[in-house]
Amino acid sequence: MMGRRWSALQARGRRRWTTRPSPQGAIVLWTFLAEGERVMTEGDAIVFVVDDDAPLRESLTNLLRSVGLRVAAFASAQEFLRRPCPEVPSCLVLDVRLPGLSGLELQQRLAEADLAMPIIFMTGYGDIPMTVQAMKAGAVEFLPKPFRDQALLEAVQQALARDRTARAQRAQRDALHHRYRALTPRERDVLALVVTGLLNKQIAAELGTSEAAVKVHRQHVMAKMGAGSLAALVRMADRLGIPTPQG
């Protein structure tokens, strides 16, 4: 589809999709809803579908692929758990009642293994306690069967956006910890005192060293941490769990 534009009207729901290449050359899909709302999906994302109903599984797969999403479908929670861990934004469209491990049990298993991803639950037998349990555990949406195609697509867009945000935050956190680990023990000592608001002279007295040495260590800390100001360094220290003055 690279290099050309196409649109299709789907009789059910009267939706129109238009695909066009992004400035970087990657395919980006825009979904134009009946109300004129515009939602973007990206080709790197993947949606996992877990449902033991084969016709429904195929229908959901076709629907999601029709808007440019990659899909991997499974008949059971156990089969899903055997797949490789995704390295791209993803979400899980999950039936509550499954043979063997149930959808709610799978949600708990993923959380315990620190492999949680945004989940959209489906059920034909849903009740209020079940919904509350799923939503409290972080589910994005709980869709009673039968549901509108558009309701699922909107939930998937929300789930993928949530996962992209979470991945970006984890990447920032990991990068911050990597920079901190690159500091020498003395530089970490200096950082911990700098963010409390002490002057170089005070830090030197605290560490039993010279003010000139503290100044050098402080410069190294700012450079290695990528902090452009003391305020930025204080924010970094706070995210690292290093005690800082509370405003």
mmCIF file of C-alpha atoms in Angstrom:
data_model
loop_
_atom_site.group_PDB
_atom_site.id
_atom_site.type_symbol
_atom_site.label_atom_id
_atom_site.label_comp_id
_atom_site.label_asym_id
_atom_site.label_seq_id
_atom_site.Cartn_x
_atom_site.Cartn_y
_atom_site.Cartn_z
ATOM 1 C CA MET A 1 0.000 0.000 0.000
ATOM 2 C CA MET A 2 3.039 2.277 0.120
ATOM 3 C CA GLY A 3 2.716 5.294 -2.122
ATOM 4 C CA ARG A 4 -1.045 5.105 -2.734
ATOM 5 C CA ARG A 5 -4.148 6.089 -0.889
ATOM 6 C CA TRP A 6 -7.228 4.002 -0.461
ATOM 7 C CA SER A 7 -10.496 4.207 1.400
ATOM 8 C CA ALA A 8 -13.212 1.705 2.136
ATOM 9 C CA LEU A 9 -16.690 2.008 3.528
ATOM 10 C CA GLN A 10 -17.664 -0.757 5.895
ATOM 11 C CA ALA A 11 -21.417 -1.339 5.752
ATOM 12 C CA ARG A 12 -21.596 -2.066 9.452
ATOM 13 C CA GLY A 13 -21.027 1.195 11.281
ATOM 14 C CA ARG A 14 -20.249 3.179 8.068
ATOM 15 C CA ARG A 15 -16.599 3.748 8.880
ATOM 16 C CA ARG A 16 -13.995 4.946 6.419
ATOM 17 C CA TRP A 17 -10.285 4.203 6.663
ATOM 18 C CA THR A 18 -7.587 6.034 4.739
ATOM 19 C CA THR A 19 -3.972 4.907 4.661
ATOM 20 C CA ARG A 20 -1.072 7.202 3.756
ATOM 21 C CA PRO A 21 2.720 7.030 4.258
ATOM 22 C CA SER A 22 4.188 9.046 7.109
ATOM 23 C CA PRO A 23 6.969 11.617 6.517
ATOM 24 C CA GLN A 24 9.493 8.964 7.589
ATOM 25 C CA GLY A 25 8.049 6.485 5.106
ATOM 26 C CA ALA A 26 6.340 4.216 7.626
ATOM 27 C CA ILE A 27 2.728 3.328 6.988
ATOM 28 C CA VAL A 28 0.430 5.158 9.368
ATOM 29 C CA LEU A 29 -3.314 4.530 9.405
ATOM 30 C CA TRP A 30 -5.906 7.135 10.271
ATOM 31 C CA THR A 31 -9.391 5.947 11.203
ATOM 32 C CA PHE A 32 -12.118 8.446 10.397
ATOM 33 C CA LEU A 33 -15.116 7.846 12.614
ATOM 34 C CA ALA A 34 -18.657 8.785 11.740
ATOM 35 C CA GLU A 35 -18.487 11.780 14.075
ATOM 36 C CA GLY A 36 -15.331 13.036 12.355
ATOM 37 C CA GLU A 37 -13.009 11.995 15.165
ATOM 38 C CA ARG A 38 -9.536 10.989 13.969
ATOM 39 C CA VAL A 39 -7.514 8.238 15.616
ATOM 40 C CA MET A 40 -4.044 7.090 14.592
ATOM 41 C CA THR A 41 -2.655 3.582 14.750
ATOM 42 C CA GLU A 42 0.928 2.540 14.002
ATOM 43 C CA GLY A 43 2.188 -0.499 12.159
ATOM 44 C CA ASP A 44 4.576 -1.497 14.944
ATOM 45 C CA ALA A 45 1.770 -2.277 17.422
ATOM 46 C CA ILE A 46 0.268 -5.718 17.930
ATOM 47 C CA VAL A 47 -3.064 -6.810 19.375
ATOM 48 C CA PHE A 48 -3.364 -10.220 21.029
ATOM 49 C CA VAL A 49 -6.770 -11.907 20.922
ATOM 50 C CA VAL A 50 -7.548 -14.816 23.267
ATOM 51 C CA ASP A 51 -10.937 -16.505 22.829
ATOM 52 C CA ASP A 52 -11.878 -20.182 22.503
ATOM 53 C CA ASP A 53 -14.687 -19.335 20.046
ATOM 54 C CA ALA A 54 -12.985 -19.889 16.658
ATOM 55 C CA PRO A 55 -15.505 -17.929 14.490
ATOM 56 C CA LEU A 56 -15.407 -14.954 16.872
ATOM 57 C CA ARG A 57 -11.624 -15.133 17.037
ATOM 58 C CA GLU A 58 -11.436 -14.984 13.243
ATOM 59 C CA SER A 59 -13.973 -12.149 13.082
ATOM 60 C CA LEU A 60 -12.047 -10.057 15.588
ATOM 61 C CA THR A 61 -8.785 -10.759 13.793
ATOM 62 C CA ASN A 62 -10.254 -9.598 10.484
ATOM 63 C CA LEU A 63 -11.747 -6.472 12.061
ATOM 64 C CA LEU A 64 -8.485 -5.409 13.675
ATOM 65 C CA ARG A 65 -6.459 -6.146 10.549
ATOM 66 C CA SER A 66 -8.919 -4.088 8.488
ATOM 67 C CA VAL A 67 -7.710 -0.973 10.328
ATOM 68 C CA GLY A 68 -4.036 -1.771 9.825
ATOM 69 C CA LEU A 69 -3.235 -3.518 13.103
ATOM 70 C CA ARG A 70 -1.117 -6.629 13.485
ATOM 71 C CA VAL A 71 -2.959 -9.400 15.274
ATOM 72 C CA ALA A 72 -1.960 -12.666 16.960
ATOM 73 C CA ALA A 73 -4.874 -14.872 18.030
ATOM 74 C CA PHE A 74 -4.943 -17.752 20.524
ATOM 75 C CA ALA A 75 -7.576 -20.268 21.638
ATOM 76 C CA SER A 76 -6.466 -20.446 25.280
ATOM 77 C CA ALA A 77 -4.583 -18.563 27.970
ATOM 78 C CA GLN A 78 -1.965 -21.310 28.099
ATOM 79 C CA GLU A 79 -1.312 -20.944 24.370
ATOM 80 C CA PHE A 80 -0.967 -17.171 24.791
ATOM 81 C CA LEU A 81 1.533 -17.581 27.635
ATOM 82 C CA ARG A 82 3.817 -19.629 25.385
ATOM 83 C CA ARG A 83 4.256 -16.787 22.902
ATOM 84 C CA PRO A 84 7.385 -14.572 23.007
ATOM 85 C CA CYS A 85 7.131 -11.412 25.066
ATOM 86 C CA PRO A 86 6.345 -8.488 22.690
ATOM 87 C CA GLU A 87 8.927 -5.747 22.249
ATOM 88 C CA VAL A 88 6.417 -3.337 20.705
ATOM 89 C CA PRO A 89 3.291 -1.552 21.974
ATOM 90 C CA SER A 90 0.594 -4.170 22.518
ATOM 91 C CA CYS A 91 -2.678 -4.967 24.229
ATOM 92 C CA LEU A 92 -4.767 -8.034 24.965
ATOM 93 C CA VAL A 93 -8.370 -8.625 23.908
ATOM 94 C CA LEU A 94 -9.347 -11.360 26.334
ATOM 95 C CA ASP A 95 -12.416 -13.515 26.945
ATOM 96 C CA VAL A 96 -13.275 -13.878 30.627
ATOM 97 C CA ARG A 97 -14.379 -17.526 30.401
ATOM 98 C CA LEU A 98 -11.773 -19.776 28.862
ATOM 99 C CA PRO A 99 -10.990 -23.499 29.137
ATOM 100 C CA GLY A 100 -8.308 -24.085 31.758
ATOM 101 C CA LEU A 101 -6.905 -20.739 32.899
ATOM 102 C CA SER A 102 -9.665 -18.099 32.910
ATOM 103 C CA GLY A 103 -9.234 -14.566 31.625
ATOM 104 C CA LEU A 104 -9.180 -13.099 35.133
ATOM 105 C CA GLU A 105 -6.617 -15.709 36.218
ATOM 106 C CA LEU A 106 -4.478 -14.827 33.191
ATOM 107 C CA GLN A 107 -4.664 -11.148 34.145
ATOM 108 C CA GLN A 108 -3.437 -12.040 37.636
ATOM 109 C CA ARG A 109 -0.699 -14.333 36.283
ATOM 110 C CA LEU A 110 0.650 -11.570 34.032
ATOM 111 C CA ALA A 111 0.617 -9.034 36.871
ATOM 112 C CA GLU A 112 2.473 -11.403 39.217
ATOM 113 C CA ALA A 113 5.144 -11.970 36.561
ATOM 114 C CA ASP A 114 5.465 -8.187 35.968
ATOM 115 C CA LEU A 115 4.346 -8.765 32.379
ATOM 116 C CA ALA A 116 1.144 -6.770 32.594
ATOM 117 C CA MET A 117 -0.230 -5.255 29.395
ATOM 118 C CA PRO A 118 -3.466 -3.311 28.845
ATOM 119 C CA ILE A 119 -6.397 -5.737 28.736
ATOM 120 C CA ILE A 120 -9.832 -5.412 27.135
ATOM 121 C CA PHE A 121 -12.137 -8.061 28.573
ATOM 122 C CA MET A 122 -15.012 -9.675 26.670
ATOM 123 C CA THR A 123 -17.745 -11.774 28.202
ATOM 124 C CA GLY A 124 -21.161 -13.182 27.488
ATOM 125 C CA TYR A 125 -21.752 -13.856 31.165
ATOM 126 C CA GLY A 126 -20.458 -10.713 32.815
ATOM 127 C CA ASP A 127 -21.740 -9.488 36.165
ATOM 128 C CA ILE A 128 -20.936 -6.486 38.321
ATOM 129 C CA PRO A 129 -18.466 -8.164 40.727
ATOM 130 C CA MET A 130 -16.531 -9.609 37.796
ATOM 131 C CA THR A 131 -16.397 -6.210 36.108
ATOM 132 C CA VAL A 132 -15.223 -4.517 39.299
ATOM 133 C CA GLN A 133 -12.508 -7.136 39.809
ATOM 134 C CA ALA A 134 -11.233 -6.736 36.248
ATOM 135 C CA MET A 135 -11.271 -2.935 36.286
ATOM 136 C CA LYS A 136 -9.602 -2.706 39.704
ATOM 137 C CA ALA A 137 -6.832 -4.919 38.365
ATOM 138 C CA GLY A 138 -6.213 -2.423 35.564
ATOM 139 C CA ALA A 139 -8.426 -3.533 32.680
ATOM 140 C CA VAL A 140 -8.982 -0.851 30.039
ATOM 141 C CA GLU A 141 -12.526 -1.914 29.166
ATOM 142 C CA PHE A 142 -15.076 -4.653 29.855
ATOM 143 C CA LEU A 143 -17.238 -5.406 26.811
ATOM 144 C CA PRO A 144 -20.362 -7.587 27.173
ATOM 145 C CA LYS A 145 -21.013 -9.749 24.130
ATOM 146 C CA PRO A 146 -22.333 -8.894 21.625
ATOM 147 C CA PHE A 147 -20.581 -5.524 21.328
ATOM 148 C CA ARG A 148 -20.229 -2.999 18.532
ATOM 149 C CA ASP A 149 -17.129 -3.201 16.378
ATOM 150 C CA GLN A 150 -16.491 0.478 17.019
ATOM 151 C CA ALA A 151 -16.573 -0.046 20.786
ATOM 152 C CA LEU A 152 -13.770 -2.589 20.472
ATOM 153 C CA LEU A 153 -11.716 -0.438 18.102
ATOM 154 C CA GLU A 154 -11.941 2.547 20.417
ATOM 155 C CA ALA A 155 -10.932 0.399 23.396
ATOM 156 C CA VAL A 156 -7.957 -0.990 21.462
ATOM 157 C CA GLN A 157 -6.817 2.517 20.534
ATOM 158 C CA GLN A 158 -6.992 3.534 24.204
ATOM 159 C CA ALA A 159 -5.126 0.402 25.302
ATOM 160 C CA LEU A 160 -2.327 0.836 22.769
ATOM 161 C CA ALA A 161 -1.948 4.494 23.721
ATOM 162 C CA ARG A 162 -1.673 3.460 27.373
ATOM 163 C CA ASP A 163 0.987 0.864 26.558
ATOM 164 C CA ARG A 164 3.011 3.317 24.458
ATOM 165 C CA THR A 165 2.997 5.764 27.363
ATOM 166 C CA ALA A 166 4.005 3.056 29.847
ATOM 167 C CA ARG A 167 6.838 1.866 27.595
ATOM 168 C CA ALA A 168 8.132 5.411 27.152
ATOM 169 C CA GLN A 169 8.090 5.936 30.919
ATOM 170 C CA ARG A 170 9.932 2.648 31.506
ATOM 171 C CA ALA A 171 12.533 3.601 28.901
ATOM 172 C CA GLN A 172 13.097 6.971 30.601
ATOM 173 C CA ARG A 173 13.344 5.292 34.007
ATOM 174 C CA ASP A 174 15.819 2.701 32.739
ATOM 175 C CA ALA A 175 17.945 5.387 31.077
ATOM 176 C CA LEU A 176 17.983 7.407 34.292
ATOM 177 C CA HIS A 177 19.112 4.422 36.363
ATOM 178 C CA HIS A 178 21.768 3.615 33.742
ATOM 179 C CA ARG A 179 23.189 7.148 34.042
ATOM 180 C CA TYR A 180 23.151 6.930 37.824
ATOM 181 C CA ARG A 181 25.026 3.618 37.791
ATOM 182 C CA ALA A 182 27.725 5.310 35.688
ATOM 183 C CA LEU A 183 28.568 7.651 38.581
ATOM 184 C CA THR A 184 31.507 6.833 40.848
ATOM 185 C CA PRO A 185 30.760 6.251 44.560
ATOM 186 C CA ARG A 186 32.085 9.713 45.436
ATOM 187 C CA GLU A 187 29.993 11.317 42.680
ATOM 188 C CA ARG A 188 26.903 9.627 44.122
ATOM 189 C CA ASP A 189 27.779 11.024 47.531
ATOM 190 C CA VAL A 190 28.101 14.497 46.050
ATOM 191 C CA LEU A 191 24.803 14.146 44.166
ATOM 192 C CA ALA A 192 22.977 13.131 47.356
ATOM 193 C CA LEU A 193 24.252 16.246 49.153
ATOM 194 C CA VAL A 194 23.865 18.651 46.229
ATOM 195 C CA VAL A 195 20.151 17.918 45.893
ATOM 196 C CA THR A 196 19.595 18.754 49.574
ATOM 197 C CA GLY A 197 20.665 22.320 48.803
ATOM 198 C CA LEU A 198 24.107 22.313 50.423
ATOM 199 C CA LEU A 199 26.811 24.586 49.030
ATOM 200 C CA ASN A 200 30.129 23.215 47.753
ATOM 201 C CA LYS A 201 31.873 24.383 50.954
ATOM 202 C CA GLN A 202 29.328 22.551 53.106
ATOM 203 C CA ILE A 203 29.559 19.397 51.008
ATOM 204 C CA ALA A 204 33.369 19.475 51.262
ATOM 205 C CA ALA A 205 33.135 19.663 55.065
ATOM 206 C CA GLU A 206 30.601 16.841 55.116
ATOM 207 C CA LEU A 207 32.779 14.563 52.966
ATOM 208 C CA GLY A 208 36.130 15.621 54.387
ATOM 209 C CA THR A 209 37.523 16.829 51.090
ATOM 210 C CA SER A 210 38.354 20.109 49.398
ATOM 211 C CA GLU A 211 35.881 22.540 47.908
ATOM 212 C CA ALA A 212 37.740 22.339 44.573
ATOM 213 C CA ALA A 213 37.316 18.558 44.498
ATOM 214 C CA VAL A 214 33.592 18.892 45.212
ATOM 215 C CA LYS A 215 33.258 21.396 42.377
ATOM 216 C CA VAL A 216 34.849 18.911 39.934
ATOM 217 C CA HIS A 217 32.673 16.044 41.166
ATOM 218 C CA ARG A 218 29.607 18.242 40.874
ATOM 219 C CA GLN A 219 30.431 19.085 37.261
ATOM 220 C CA HIS A 220 30.881 15.397 36.480
ATOM 221 C CA VAL A 221 27.549 14.574 38.112
ATOM 222 C CA MET A 222 25.693 17.192 36.079
ATOM 223 C CA ALA A 223 27.334 16.015 32.844
ATOM 224 C CA LYS A 224 26.850 12.277 33.416
ATOM 225 C CA MET A 225 23.255 12.674 34.533
ATOM 226 C CA GLY A 226 22.465 14.987 31.645
ATOM 227 C CA ALA A 227 21.074 17.615 34.022
ATOM 228 C CA GLY A 228 20.967 21.139 32.644
ATOM 229 C CA SER A 229 20.165 22.716 35.997
ATOM 230 C CA LEU A 230 20.032 21.991 39.703
ATOM 231 C CA ALA A 231 16.244 21.798 39.488
ATOM 232 C CA ALA A 232 16.518 19.090 36.819
ATOM 233 C CA LEU A 233 18.996 17.155 38.977
ATOM 234 C CA VAL A 234 16.642 17.378 41.956
ATOM 235 C CA ARG A 235 13.796 15.937 39.847
ATOM 236 C CA MET A 236 16.053 13.089 38.729
ATOM 237 C CA ALA A 237 17.098 12.375 42.310
ATOM 238 C CA ASP A 238 13.474 12.296 43.367
ATOM 239 C CA ARG A 239 12.669 9.696 40.675
ATOM 240 C CA LEU A 240 15.680 7.672 41.854
ATOM 241 C CA GLY A 241 14.394 7.716 45.408
ATOM 242 C CA ILE A 242 17.211 9.934 46.726
ATOM 243 C CA PRO A 243 15.908 12.208 49.515
ATOM 244 C CA THR A 244 15.343 15.763 48.314
ATOM 245 C CA PRO A 245 13.798 18.858 49.935
ATOM 246 C CA GLN A 246 10.008 18.677 49.798
ATOM 247 C CA GLY A 247 8.348 21.789 48.456
#
